[in-house]
Amino acid sequence: MAQTDLAQTRRATVTAPNDLESYWLPFTPNRSFKRSPRLIVRAKDMHYYSADNRALIDGTAGLWCTNAGHNRDPIVEAIKRAAETLDYSPAFQFAHPVAFELAGRVAALAPGDLNRVFFCNSGSEAVDTALKIALAYHNVRGEGSRTRLIGRERGYHGVGFGGISVGGIVNNRKFFGSLLAGVDHLPATYSREHQAFTKGEPQWGAHFADELERLVTLHDAATIAAVIVEPMAGSTGVLPAPQGYLQRLRAICDRHGILLIFDEVITGFGRLGYAFAAERYGVVPDLITFAKGITSGSVPMGGVIARDGIYQAFMRGPEHVIELFHGYTYSAHPLACAAGLATLDLYRDENLFARAKTLEPRFADAAMTLRGLPGVLDIRTVGLAVGIDLASRAGAPGLRAYQVMERAFQEEGVMVRAAGDTIALSPPLIVSEAQIDEIFDKVGRAIKAVA
Ligand code: PXG
């Protein structure tokens, strides 16, 4: 481009009408947002900065992703270097060295013999990838009748057709037709009556895993490919697995040759005090999905980690033939891989997973100080995550939590997530004890202000 053209382009950018209409925001009430926009322009470590230059403490690690904190120098540097060195290389039939290095590092963090890593660009793609690997795995082994997928009520597995089919959130499903055929659901494990104000995994509820036996009896194991669950349901309000529940699911899957998929898009990379929640629970799933924390949110990336036997099942047939007909243009994108390596270095060098574990009791105590505030019905904590259920306003479900979120942003200077009438908090793992107190003080004031 000639110099004059460039100058013209720049001027055009600056003088372009800057209204808010063109952008259709995801999972956002567009009209009320555009009446009162919440614009973020930069971030550093534990803070966001709004367009009017107010500092906001990040109570949610973005959308559960900036586990190492924001704009960390080593990650920024790694992305810059990668952009200068290799912008893109084809993901199919070619590869670049950093992809192998990152795959090895991710595999080393995974439990048991989960040692094969498939890369994609988001949690939704990771879920679709895992479901497809599960179906294809049975197929290549001559058990092609195993086509049924089992999810869970109140599960969130992203927004692809696979993810919404196994997911259990009615609004994410009801507008989108018939979804995938042959899907069934386990019940959600939450009961306020049995577990209100529990810190960590509730004692009550492991028996919900036995519902899988019921589904096996109903459908026959020979028709079931896989079960997918989040070790801790994040999006629907932080629902930790009951004690013993995941172990029981594992045992039932083993009994019937069903693959167990842990969707660790939120729980991966330290949220529950371990690289993966699988480790916290001593359960080795067959497939783990990850995203978000792999790059601390800095570049989109997701992936699936598979047990060795799953990968090996595909390694048959003529060697020049593709073994798995699946992948994305941007699988293992060079910038994402560079960001991923720098992020894993930070997690290791700053011991951030162990830090989350050490802070967990402190975080839970601080969270429970909100008990007794107006409208607070339950508080659930696990790792560095908390869900605070608020009483819905008559005839307007979700309104109270939305008001808390707005108030927190506009007046208190803290970012929180509202899901229905639940406030979810999940700060970056670099959060200090003083910042934990600050976050809960601010959230408490916002809850009182809108009471
Ligand atoms: N699986 C799980 C368990 C998730 O939590 C996805 C898959 C999909 O990831 P992508 O990258 O496609 O968005 C998620 C995403 C919230 C919130 O407020 C949660 C997610 C995304 C945005 C908001 O709880 N989880």
CSV table of C-alpha atoms and ligand atoms in Angstrom, one decimal:
chain,number,residue,atom,x,y,z
A,1,MET,CA,0.0,0.0,0.0
A,2,ALA,CA,1.3,3.5,-0.9
A,3,GLN,CA,2.0,5.9,1.9
A,4,THR,CA,-0.8,8.2,0.9
A,5,ASP,CA,-3.3,5.2,0.9
A,6,LEU,CA,-2.1,4.2,4.4
A,7,ALA,CA,-2.6,7.7,5.7
A,8,GLN,CA,-6.1,7.8,4.1
A,9,THR,CA,-7.0,4.5,5.7
A,10,ARG,CA,-5.8,5.7,9.1
A,11,ARG,CA,-7.9,8.9,8.8
A,12,ALA,CA,-10.9,6.9,7.7
A,13,THR,CA,-10.5,4.7,10.8
A,14,VAL,CA,-10.4,7.7,13.1
A,15,THR,CA,-13.3,9.5,11.5
A,16,ALA,CA,-15.5,6.5,11.0
A,17,PRO,CA,-18.8,6.8,12.7
A,18,ASN,CA,-18.4,4.9,15.9
A,19,ASP,CA,-21.8,3.7,16.8
A,20,LEU,CA,-22.5,0.4,18.5
A,21,GLU,CA,-25.0,-1.0,16.1
A,22,SER,CA,-23.0,-3.3,13.8
A,23,TYR,CA,-21.6,-5.5,16.4
A,24,TRP,CA,-24.0,-8.3,17.5
A,25,LEU,CA,-22.7,-9.3,20.9
A,26,PRO,CA,-22.7,-12.9,22.0
A,27,PHE,CA,-24.6,-14.1,25.0
A,28,THR,CA,-25.5,-10.5,25.8
A,29,PRO,CA,-28.8,-8.5,25.9
A,30,ASN,CA,-27.7,-6.3,23.0
A,31,ARG,CA,-30.3,-3.5,23.4
A,32,SER,CA,-29.7,-2.9,27.1
A,33,PHE,CA,-25.9,-3.2,26.6
A,34,LYS,CA,-26.0,-0.6,23.8
A,35,ARG,CA,-28.0,1.8,26.0
A,36,SER,CA,-25.3,1.5,28.8
A,37,PRO,CA,-22.2,-0.1,27.3
A,38,ARG,CA,-19.5,-1.6,29.5
A,39,LEU,CA,-16.4,-1.1,27.5
A,40,ILE,CA,-13.0,-2.5,28.6
A,41,VAL,CA,-9.9,-1.0,26.9
A,42,ARG,CA,-6.9,-2.6,28.6
A,43,ALA,CA,-5.8,-4.9,31.3
A,44,LYS,CA,-2.8,-5.7,33.5
A,45,ASP,CA,-2.4,-8.5,36.1
A,46,MET,CA,-5.5,-8.5,38.3
A,47,HIS,CA,-7.1,-5.4,36.7
A,48,TYR,CA,-9.2,-4.3,33.8
A,49,TYR,CA,-9.5,-0.6,32.8
A,50,SER,CA,-12.7,0.8,31.5
A,51,ALA,CA,-13.0,3.2,28.6
A,52,ASP,CA,-13.4,6.0,31.2
A,53,ASN,CA,-10.2,4.8,32.8
A,54,ARG,CA,-11.5,3.2,35.9
A,55,ALA,CA,-9.6,0.2,37.4
A,56,LEU,CA,-11.7,-2.8,37.9
A,57,ILE,CA,-10.5,-5.8,39.8
A,58,ASP,CA,-11.0,-9.0,37.8
A,59,GLY,CA,-13.2,-11.3,39.9
A,60,THR,CA,-13.7,-13.8,37.1
A,61,ALA,CA,-10.4,-14.2,35.2
A,62,GLY,CA,-12.2,-12.9,32.1
A,63,LEU,CA,-14.5,-15.7,31.2
A,64,TRP,CA,-12.7,-18.2,33.4
A,65,CYS,CA,-9.6,-18.0,31.2
A,66,THR,CA,-7.0,-15.5,32.3
A,67,ASN,CA,-5.7,-17.8,35.1
A,68,ALA,CA,-2.1,-16.3,35.0
A,69,GLY,CA,-3.5,-12.8,35.2
A,70,HIS,CA,-3.7,-10.2,32.4
A,71,ASN,CA,-1.1,-9.1,29.8
A,72,ARG,CA,1.7,-10.9,31.5
A,73,ASP,CA,5.0,-9.8,30.0
A,74,PRO,CA,6.4,-13.3,29.1
A,75,ILE,CA,3.2,-14.2,27.3
A,76,VAL,CA,3.1,-10.9,25.5
A,77,GLU,CA,6.7,-11.3,24.5
A,78,ALA,CA,6.2,-14.9,23.3
A,79,ILE,CA,3.2,-13.8,21.1
A,80,LYS,CA,5.2,-10.9,19.6
A,81,ARG,CA,8.2,-13.2,18.8
A,82,ALA,CA,5.9,-15.8,17.2
A,83,ALA,CA,4.2,-13.2,15.1
A,84,GLU,CA,7.5,-12.1,13.8
A,85,THR,CA,8.8,-15.6,13.1
A,86,LEU,CA,6.0,-17.7,11.7
A,87,ASP,CA,2.5,-16.2,11.3
A,88,TYR,CA,1.0,-19.4,10.0
A,89,SER,CA,1.8,-22.8,8.8
A,90,PRO,CA,-0.7,-25.3,7.4
A,91,ALA,CA,-2.2,-27.5,10.1
A,92,PHE,CA,-2.8,-30.5,7.8
A,93,GLN,CA,0.1,-32.5,6.3
A,94,PHE,CA,2.6,-30.0,7.8
A,95,ALA,CA,3.4,-28.8,11.3
A,96,HIS,CA,5.7,-26.5,13.2
A,97,PRO,CA,8.0,-27.4,16.0
A,98,VAL,CA,6.3,-25.5,18.8
A,99,ALA,CA,3.1,-27.5,18.4
A,100,PHE,CA,5.0,-30.7,19.3
A,101,GLU,CA,6.6,-29.0,22.3
A,102,LEU,CA,3.3,-27.7,23.6
A,103,ALA,CA,1.6,-31.1,23.1
A,104,GLY,CA,4.4,-32.7,25.1
A,105,ARG,CA,4.0,-30.1,27.9
A,106,VAL,CA,0.2,-30.6,28.1
A,107,ALA,CA,0.5,-34.4,28.1
A,108,ALA,CA,3.0,-34.2,30.9
A,109,LEU,CA,0.4,-32.3,33.0
A,110,ALA,CA,-2.3,-34.8,32.3
A,111,PRO,CA,-3.0,-37.8,34.5
A,112,GLY,CA,-2.4,-41.5,33.8
A,113,ASP,CA,-1.7,-42.4,30.2
A,114,LEU,CA,-3.5,-39.4,28.7
A,115,ASN,CA,-0.6,-38.5,26.4
A,116,ARG,CA,-2.0,-37.6,22.9
A,117,VAL,CA,-3.0,-34.0,22.3
A,118,PHE,CA,-5.3,-32.8,19.5
A,119,PHE,CA,-5.4,-29.0,19.1
A,120,CYS,CA,-8.3,-26.7,18.2
A,121,ASN,CA,-9.4,-23.2,18.9
A,122,SER,CA,-12.1,-23.1,21.6
A,123,GLY,CA,-13.9,-25.1,24.2
A,124,SER,CA,-16.8,-25.7,21.9
A,125,GLU,CA,-14.5,-27.2,19.2
A,126,ALA,CA,-12.7,-29.2,21.9
A,127,VAL,CA,-16.1,-30.7,22.9
A,128,ASP,CA,-17.0,-31.5,19.4
A,129,THR,CA,-13.6,-33.0,18.8
A,130,ALA,CA,-13.8,-35.2,21.9
A,131,LEU,CA,-17.3,-36.5,21.0
A,132,LYS,CA,-16.2,-37.3,17.4
A,133,ILE,CA,-13.0,-39.1,18.7
A,134,ALA,CA,-15.2,-41.1,21.0
A,135,LEU,CA,-17.6,-42.1,18.2
A,136,ALA,CA,-14.8,-42.9,15.8
A,137,TYR,CA,-12.9,-44.8,18.4
A,138,HIS,CA,-15.7,-47.3,18.8
A,139,ASN,CA,-16.2,-47.4,15.0
A,140,VAL,CA,-12.5,-48.2,14.2
A,141,ARG,CA,-12.6,-51.0,16.8
A,142,GLY,CA,-15.7,-52.6,15.3
A,143,GLU,CA,-18.1,-51.4,17.9
A,144,GLY,CA,-20.0,-49.0,15.5
A,145,SER,CA,-23.2,-49.6,17.4
A,146,ARG,CA,-22.0,-47.4,20.2
A,147,THR,CA,-23.4,-44.1,18.9
A,148,ARG,CA,-25.2,-42.7,21.9
A,149,LEU,CA,-23.8,-39.8,23.9
A,150,ILE,CA,-24.7,-39.1,27.5
A,151,GLY,CA,-24.5,-35.6,29.0
A,152,ARG,CA,-25.9,-34.1,32.1
A,153,GLU,CA,-28.7,-31.6,33.0
A,154,ARG,CA,-27.2,-28.2,33.9
A,155,GLY,CA,-24.1,-29.2,31.9
A,156,TYR,CA,-22.4,-26.6,29.6
A,157,HIS,CA,-20.2,-27.9,26.8
A,158,GLY,CA,-20.1,-24.9,24.5
A,159,VAL,CA,-22.3,-23.9,21.6
A,160,GLY,CA,-21.5,-26.4,18.8
A,161,PHE,CA,-24.3,-28.7,17.9
A,162,GLY,CA,-22.5,-31.5,19.7
A,163,GLY,CA,-22.0,-29.4,22.8
A,164,ILE,CA,-25.6,-28.1,23.0
A,165,SER,CA,-26.9,-31.6,22.4
A,166,VAL,CA,-25.1,-33.1,25.4
A,167,GLY,CA,-25.4,-29.9,27.3
A,168,GLY,CA,-28.3,-29.3,29.7
A,169,ILE,CA,-29.2,-25.7,29.6
A,170,VAL,CA,-32.7,-25.2,28.1
A,171,ASN,CA,-32.1,-21.8,26.6
A,172,ASN,CA,-29.0,-23.0,24.8
A,173,ARG,CA,-31.0,-25.8,23.2
A,174,LYS,CA,-34.7,-25.0,22.6
A,175,PHE,CA,-34.2,-22.5,19.7
A,176,PHE,CA,-32.0,-24.8,17.7
A,177,GLY,CA,-34.1,-27.7,16.3
A,178,SER,CA,-33.7,-31.3,16.9
A,179,LEU,CA,-29.9,-31.3,17.8
A,180,LEU,CA,-28.0,-34.6,17.7
A,181,ALA,CA,-30.1,-37.7,17.8
A,182,GLY,CA,-29.5,-40.4,20.4
A,183,VAL,CA,-28.4,-38.2,23.3
A,184,ASP,CA,-29.5,-38.8,26.9
A,185,HIS,CA,-28.8,-36.9,30.1
A,186,LEU,CA,-27.8,-37.7,33.7
A,187,PRO,CA,-29.5,-35.6,36.3
A,188,ALA,CA,-27.8,-32.6,37.8
A,189,THR,CA,-26.2,-33.2,41.2
A,190,TYR,CA,-27.3,-30.1,43.0
A,191,SER,CA,-29.8,-30.0,45.8
A,192,ARG,CA,-30.0,-26.8,47.9
A,193,GLU,CA,-31.9,-28.7,50.6
A,194,HIS,CA,-29.0,-31.1,51.1
A,195,GLN,CA,-26.0,-28.9,50.7
A,196,ALA,CA,-26.6,-25.2,51.1
A,197,PHE,CA,-23.5,-23.2,52.1
A,198,THR,CA,-21.1,-26.1,51.6
A,199,LYS,CA,-17.4,-25.5,51.1
A,200,GLY,CA,-15.9,-27.9,48.6
A,201,GLU,CA,-17.5,-31.1,47.4
A,202,PRO,CA,-20.8,-31.8,49.1
A,203,GLN,CA,-21.1,-35.1,51.0
A,204,TRP,CA,-24.5,-35.7,49.6
A,205,GLY,CA,-25.2,-36.7,46.0
A,206,ALA,CA,-22.8,-39.5,44.9
A,207,HIS,CA,-25.8,-41.7,44.2
A,208,PHE,CA,-26.7,-39.5,41.2
A,209,ALA,CA,-23.9,-41.4,39.3
A,210,ASP,CA,-26.0,-44.6,39.6
A,211,GLU,CA,-28.4,-43.0,37.1
A,212,LEU,CA,-25.9,-44.0,34.5
A,213,GLU,CA,-26.6,-47.7,35.4
A,214,ARG,CA,-30.3,-46.9,34.8
A,215,LEU,CA,-29.5,-45.4,31.3
A,216,VAL,CA,-27.4,-48.5,30.5
A,217,THR,CA,-30.3,-50.7,31.4
A,218,LEU,CA,-32.6,-48.5,29.3
A,219,HIS,CA,-30.5,-48.2,26.2
A,220,ASP,CA,-28.0,-51.2,26.5
A,221,ALA,CA,-24.3,-50.5,26.9
A,222,ALA,CA,-23.7,-51.7,23.3
A,223,THR,CA,-25.3,-48.5,22.1
A,224,ILE,CA,-23.5,-46.0,24.3
A,225,ALA,CA,-20.2,-44.4,23.2
A,226,ALA,CA,-19.4,-41.9,25.9
A,227,VAL,CA,-20.4,-39.9,28.9
A,228,ILE,CA,-19.3,-36.3,29.2
A,229,VAL,CA,-19.4,-34.2,32.4
A,230,GLU,CA,-17.7,-31.2,33.8
A,231,PRO,CA,-15.9,-32.2,37.0
A,232,MET,CA,-17.3,-28.9,38.4
A,233,ALA,CA,-20.2,-27.4,36.4
A,234,GLY,CA,-19.1,-23.8,36.0
A,235,SER,CA,-21.5,-21.9,33.8
A,236,THR,CA,-24.6,-23.0,35.6
A,237,GLY,CA,-23.4,-21.6,38.9
A,238,VAL,CA,-20.4,-23.6,40.2
A,239,LEU,CA,-21.7,-27.0,41.1
A,240,PRO,CA,-18.9,-29.1,42.6
A,241,ALA,CA,-19.1,-32.8,42.1
A,242,PRO,CA,-20.4,-34.6,45.2
A,243,GLN,CA,-17.8,-36.6,47.1
A,244,GLY,CA,-17.3,-40.0,45.3
A,245,TYR,CA,-19.5,-39.1,42.3
A,246,LEU,CA,-16.9,-39.0,39.7
A,247,GLN,CA,-15.2,-42.2,40.9
A,248,ARG,CA,-18.6,-43.9,40.7
A,249,LEU,CA,-19.1,-42.7,37.1
A,250,ARG,CA,-15.6,-44.0,36.2
A,251,ALA,CA,-16.5,-47.5,37.7
A,252,ILE,CA,-19.7,-47.7,35.8
A,253,CYS,CA,-18.1,-46.6,32.5
A,254,ASP,CA,-15.4,-49.2,33.0
A,255,ARG,CA,-18.0,-51.9,33.7
A,256,HIS,CA,-19.7,-51.2,30.4
A,257,GLY,CA,-16.9,-50.1,28.0
A,258,ILE,CA,-18.2,-46.5,27.9
A,259,LEU,CA,-15.7,-43.7,27.4
A,260,LEU,CA,-15.6,-41.1,30.2
A,261,ILE,CA,-14.9,-37.5,29.0
A,262,PHE,CA,-14.1,-34.8,31.5
A,263,ASP,CA,-14.8,-31.4,30.1
A,264,GLU,CA,-12.1,-29.4,31.8
A,265,VAL,CA,-12.4,-26.2,29.8
A,266,ILE,CA,-13.0,-24.4,33.1
A,267,THR,CA,-11.4,-26.7,35.6
A,268,GLY,CA,-8.2,-27.2,33.6
A,269,PHE,CA,-5.0,-25.2,34.4
A,270,GLY,CA,-5.3,-24.7,38.1
A,271,ARG,CA,-8.9,-23.6,38.8
A,272,LEU,CA,-9.4,-26.4,41.4
A,273,GLY,CA,-5.8,-26.4,42.6
A,274,TYR,CA,-4.4,-28.9,40.1
A,275,ALA,CA,-3.4,-29.0,36.5
A,276,PHE,CA,-6.6,-30.9,35.9
A,277,ALA,CA,-9.5,-31.6,38.2
A,278,ALA,CA,-9.1,-35.3,37.3
A,279,GLU,CA,-6.0,-35.2,39.6
A,280,ARG,CA,-7.9,-33.7,42.4
A,281,TYR,CA,-10.4,-36.5,42.3
A,282,GLY,CA,-8.0,-39.3,41.5
A,283,VAL,CA,-10.0,-40.3,38.5
A,284,VAL,CA,-8.4,-40.9,35.1
A,285,PRO,CA,-10.9,-40.1,32.3
A,286,ASP,CA,-10.5,-41.4,28.7
A,287,LEU,CA,-10.5,-37.9,27.2
A,288,ILE,CA,-10.0,-34.4,28.6
A,289,THR,CA,-11.1,-31.3,26.9
A,290,PHE,CA,-9.3,-28.0,27.6
A,291,ALA,CA,-9.2,-24.4,26.4
A,292,LYS,CA,-9.3,-21.0,28.1
A,293,GLY,CA,-6.4,-21.4,30.7
A,294,ILE,CA,-4.0,-23.0,28.2
A,295,THR,CA,-3.0,-19.5,26.9
A,296,SER,CA,-4.4,-17.6,29.9
A,297,GLY,CA,-7.0,-16.3,27.5
A,298,SER,CA,-4.4,-14.4,25.4
A,299,VAL,CA,-4.9,-16.3,22.1
A,300,PRO,CA,-7.8,-18.6,21.3
A,301,MET,CA,-6.8,-22.3,21.8
A,302,GLY,CA,-8.5,-25.5,22.8
A,303,GLY,CA,-7.7,-29.2,22.6
A,304,VAL,CA,-8.4,-32.7,23.6
A,305,ILE,CA,-6.1,-35.1,25.5
A,306,ALA,CA,-6.6,-38.8,24.8
A,307,ARG,CA,-5.4,-41.9,26.5
A,308,ASP,CA,-2.7,-43.7,24.6
A,309,GLY,CA,-5.0,-46.6,23.8
A,310,ILE,CA,-7.5,-44.4,22.1
A,311,TYR,CA,-4.8,-42.9,19.8
A,312,GLN,CA,-3.3,-46.3,19.1
A,313,ALA,CA,-6.7,-47.7,18.1
A,314,PHE,CA,-6.6,-45.3,15.1
A,315,MET,CA,-3.0,-46.2,14.1
A,316,ARG,CA,-3.9,-49.0,11.7
A,317,GLY,CA,-4.5,-49.4,8.0
A,318,PRO,CA,-2.2,-48.1,5.3
A,319,GLU,CA,0.3,-45.5,6.6
A,320,HIS,CA,-0.4,-42.9,3.9
A,321,VAL,CA,-4.1,-42.8,4.8
A,322,ILE,CA,-5.4,-40.2,7.3
A,323,GLU,CA,-6.4,-41.9,10.5
A,324,LEU,CA,-8.9,-39.3,11.8
A,325,PHE,CA,-10.8,-37.1,9.4
A,326,HIS,CA,-11.0,-34.1,11.6
A,327,GLY,CA,-9.1,-30.8,12.2
A,328,TYR,CA,-9.2,-27.1,11.9
A,329,THR,CA,-7.3,-24.6,9.7
A,330,TYR,CA,-6.0,-23.1,13.0
A,331,SER,CA,-5.3,-26.3,14.9
A,332,ALA,CA,-2.0,-25.6,16.8
A,333,HIS,CA,-1.8,-22.0,15.4
A,334,PRO,CA,1.8,-20.8,15.9
A,335,LEU,CA,0.7,-17.7,18.0
A,336,ALA,CA,-1.5,-19.9,20.2
A,337,CYS,CA,1.3,-22.5,20.7
A,338,ALA,CA,3.8,-19.8,21.7
A,339,ALA,CA,1.3,-18.2,24.1
A,340,GLY,CA,0.5,-21.7,25.5
A,341,LEU,CA,4.2,-22.5,26.2
A,342,ALA,CA,4.8,-19.1,27.9
A,343,THR,CA,1.6,-19.6,29.9
A,344,LEU,CA,2.6,-23.1,31.1
A,345,ASP,CA,6.1,-21.7,32.0
A,346,LEU,CA,4.4,-19.0,34.2
A,347,TYR,CA,2.1,-21.6,35.9
A,348,ARG,CA,5.2,-23.7,36.7
A,349,ASP,CA,7.6,-20.8,37.7
A,350,GLU,CA,5.0,-19.1,39.9
A,351,ASN,CA,3.6,-22.4,41.2
A,352,LEU,CA,0.1,-21.1,40.4
A,353,PHE,CA,-1.8,-24.4,40.6
A,354,ALA,CA,-0.5,-25.1,44.2
A,355,ARG,CA,-1.2,-21.4,45.0
A,356,ALA,CA,-4.8,-21.9,44.1
A,357,LYS,CA,-4.9,-24.9,46.4
A,358,THR,CA,-3.3,-23.0,49.2
A,359,LEU,CA,-5.7,-20.1,48.8
A,360,GLU,CA,-8.8,-22.3,48.6
A,361,PRO,CA,-9.7,-22.3,52.3
A,362,ARG,CA,-9.1,-18.5,52.6
A,363,PHE,CA,-11.2,-17.9,49.5
A,364,ALA,CA,-14.0,-20.1,50.8
A,365,ASP,CA,-14.0,-18.3,54.2
A,366,ALA,CA,-14.2,-14.9,52.5
A,367,ALA,CA,-17.0,-16.1,50.2
A,368,MET,CA,-19.1,-17.3,53.2
A,369,THR,CA,-19.0,-13.8,54.7
A,370,LEU,CA,-21.7,-13.0,52.2
A,371,ARG,CA,-24.0,-15.5,53.9
A,372,GLY,CA,-26.9,-13.6,55.5
A,373,LEU,CA,-26.9,-10.7,53.0
A,374,PRO,CA,-30.3,-9.9,51.5
A,375,GLY,CA,-31.5,-12.5,49.0
A,376,VAL,CA,-28.4,-14.8,49.3
A,377,LEU,CA,-29.8,-18.3,49.2
A,378,ASP,CA,-26.7,-20.4,48.8
A,379,ILE,CA,-22.9,-20.1,48.4
A,380,ARG,CA,-20.9,-22.9,46.9
A,381,THR,CA,-17.1,-22.9,46.7
A,382,VAL,CA,-14.5,-25.2,45.2
A,383,GLY,CA,-10.9,-24.3,44.3
A,384,LEU,CA,-10.8,-20.7,43.4
A,385,ALA,CA,-14.5,-20.6,42.3
A,386,VAL,CA,-17.7,-19.6,44.0
A,387,GLY,CA,-21.3,-19.5,43.0
A,388,ILE,CA,-23.6,-17.2,45.0
A,389,ASP,CA,-27.3,-17.9,44.4
A,390,LEU,CA,-29.6,-14.9,44.8
A,391,ALA,CA,-33.4,-14.9,45.2
A,392,SER,CA,-35.0,-14.1,41.8
A,393,ARG,CA,-37.2,-11.0,41.6
A,394,ALA,CA,-40.9,-11.8,41.1
A,395,GLY,CA,-41.6,-12.4,37.4
A,396,ALA,CA,-38.0,-11.4,36.4
A,397,PRO,CA,-35.6,-14.3,36.7
A,398,GLY,CA,-32.0,-13.2,36.2
A,399,LEU,CA,-32.7,-9.5,36.9
A,400,ARG,CA,-31.2,-9.3,40.4
A,401,ALA,CA,-27.9,-10.9,39.4
A,402,TYR,CA,-27.7,-8.7,36.3
A,403,GLN,CA,-28.2,-5.7,38.5
A,404,VAL,CA,-25.5,-6.8,40.9
A,405,MET,CA,-23.1,-7.3,37.9
A,406,GLU,CA,-23.9,-3.8,36.6
A,407,ARG,CA,-23.6,-2.2,40.0
A,408,ALA,CA,-20.3,-4.0,40.6
A,409,PHE,CA,-19.0,-2.7,37.3
A,410,GLN,CA,-20.3,0.8,37.4
A,411,GLU,CA,-19.9,1.6,41.1
A,412,GLU,CA,-17.7,-0.9,42.9
A,413,GLY,CA,-15.0,-1.5,40.4
A,414,VAL,CA,-15.2,-5.3,40.3
A,415,MET,CA,-16.0,-7.7,37.4
A,416,VAL,CA,-18.4,-10.5,38.3
A,417,ARG,CA,-20.3,-13.0,36.1
A,418,ALA,CA,-24.1,-13.3,36.3
A,419,ALA,CA,-25.6,-16.6,35.2
A,420,GLY,CA,-29.3,-16.6,35.8
A,421,ASP,CA,-29.6,-15.4,39.4
A,422,THR,CA,-26.2,-16.8,40.4
A,423,ILE,CA,-23.1,-14.6,40.7
A,424,ALA,CA,-20.0,-16.5,39.8
A,425,LEU,CA,-16.5,-15.5,40.8
A,426,SER,CA,-13.2,-17.2,39.7
A,427,PRO,CA,-10.3,-14.7,40.0
A,428,PRO,CA,-7.0,-15.2,38.3
A,429,LEU,CA,-4.8,-17.6,40.3
A,430,ILE,CA,-2.3,-14.7,41.1
A,431,VAL,CA,-5.0,-13.1,43.3
A,432,SER,CA,-3.6,-12.0,46.7
A,433,GLU,CA,-5.3,-12.5,50.0
A,434,ALA,CA,-6.0,-8.8,50.3
A,435,GLN,CA,-7.5,-8.8,46.8
A,436,ILE,CA,-9.8,-11.8,47.8
A,437,ASP,CA,-11.1,-9.7,50.6
A,438,GLU,CA,-11.5,-6.7,48.4
A,439,ILE,CA,-13.5,-8.7,45.8
A,440,PHE,CA,-15.9,-10.1,48.3
A,441,ASP,CA,-16.3,-6.7,50.1
A,442,LYS,CA,-17.2,-5.1,46.8
A,443,VAL,CA,-19.5,-7.9,45.7
A,444,GLY,CA,-21.2,-7.7,49.2
A,445,ARG,CA,-21.8,-4.0,48.8
A,446,ALA,CA,-23.2,-4.5,45.3
A,447,ILE,CA,-25.6,-7.2,46.6
A,448,LYS,CA,-26.8,-4.9,49.4
A,449,ALA,CA,-27.1,-1.9,47.1
A,450,VAL,CA,-29.6,-3.7,44.7
A,451,ALA,CA,-31.5,-5.5,47.5
B,1,PXG,N1,-17.0,-26.5,28.0
B,1,PXG,C1,-17.1,-25.9,29.2
B,1,PXG,C2,-17.1,-26.7,30.5
B,1,PXG,C3,-17.1,-24.5,29.3
B,1,PXG,O1,-17.3,-23.9,30.4
B,1,PXG,C4,-17.0,-24.4,26.9
B,1,PXG,C5,-17.0,-25.8,26.9
B,1,PXG,C6,-17.0,-23.7,25.5
B,1,PXG,O2,-15.9,-23.0,25.4
B,1,PXG,P1,-15.8,-21.8,24.3
B,1,PXG,O3,-14.3,-21.5,24.2
B,1,PXG,O4,-16.3,-22.4,23.0
B,1,PXG,O5,-16.6,-20.7,24.8
B,1,PXG,C7,-17.1,-23.8,28.1
B,1,PXG,C8,-17.2,-22.3,28.1
B,1,PXG,C9,-19.7,-18.4,32.1
B,1,PXG,C10,-19.0,-18.8,30.8
B,1,PXG,O6,-20.0,-17.3,32.3
B,1,PXG,C11,-18.6,-20.0,30.6
B,1,PXG,C12,-18.0,-20.4,29.4
B,1,PXG,C13,-17.9,-19.4,28.4
B,1,PXG,C14,-18.4,-18.2,28.6
B,1,PXG,C15,-19.0,-17.8,29.8
B,1,PXG,O7,-19.9,-19.3,32.9
B,1,PXG,N2,-17.6,-21.7,29.3
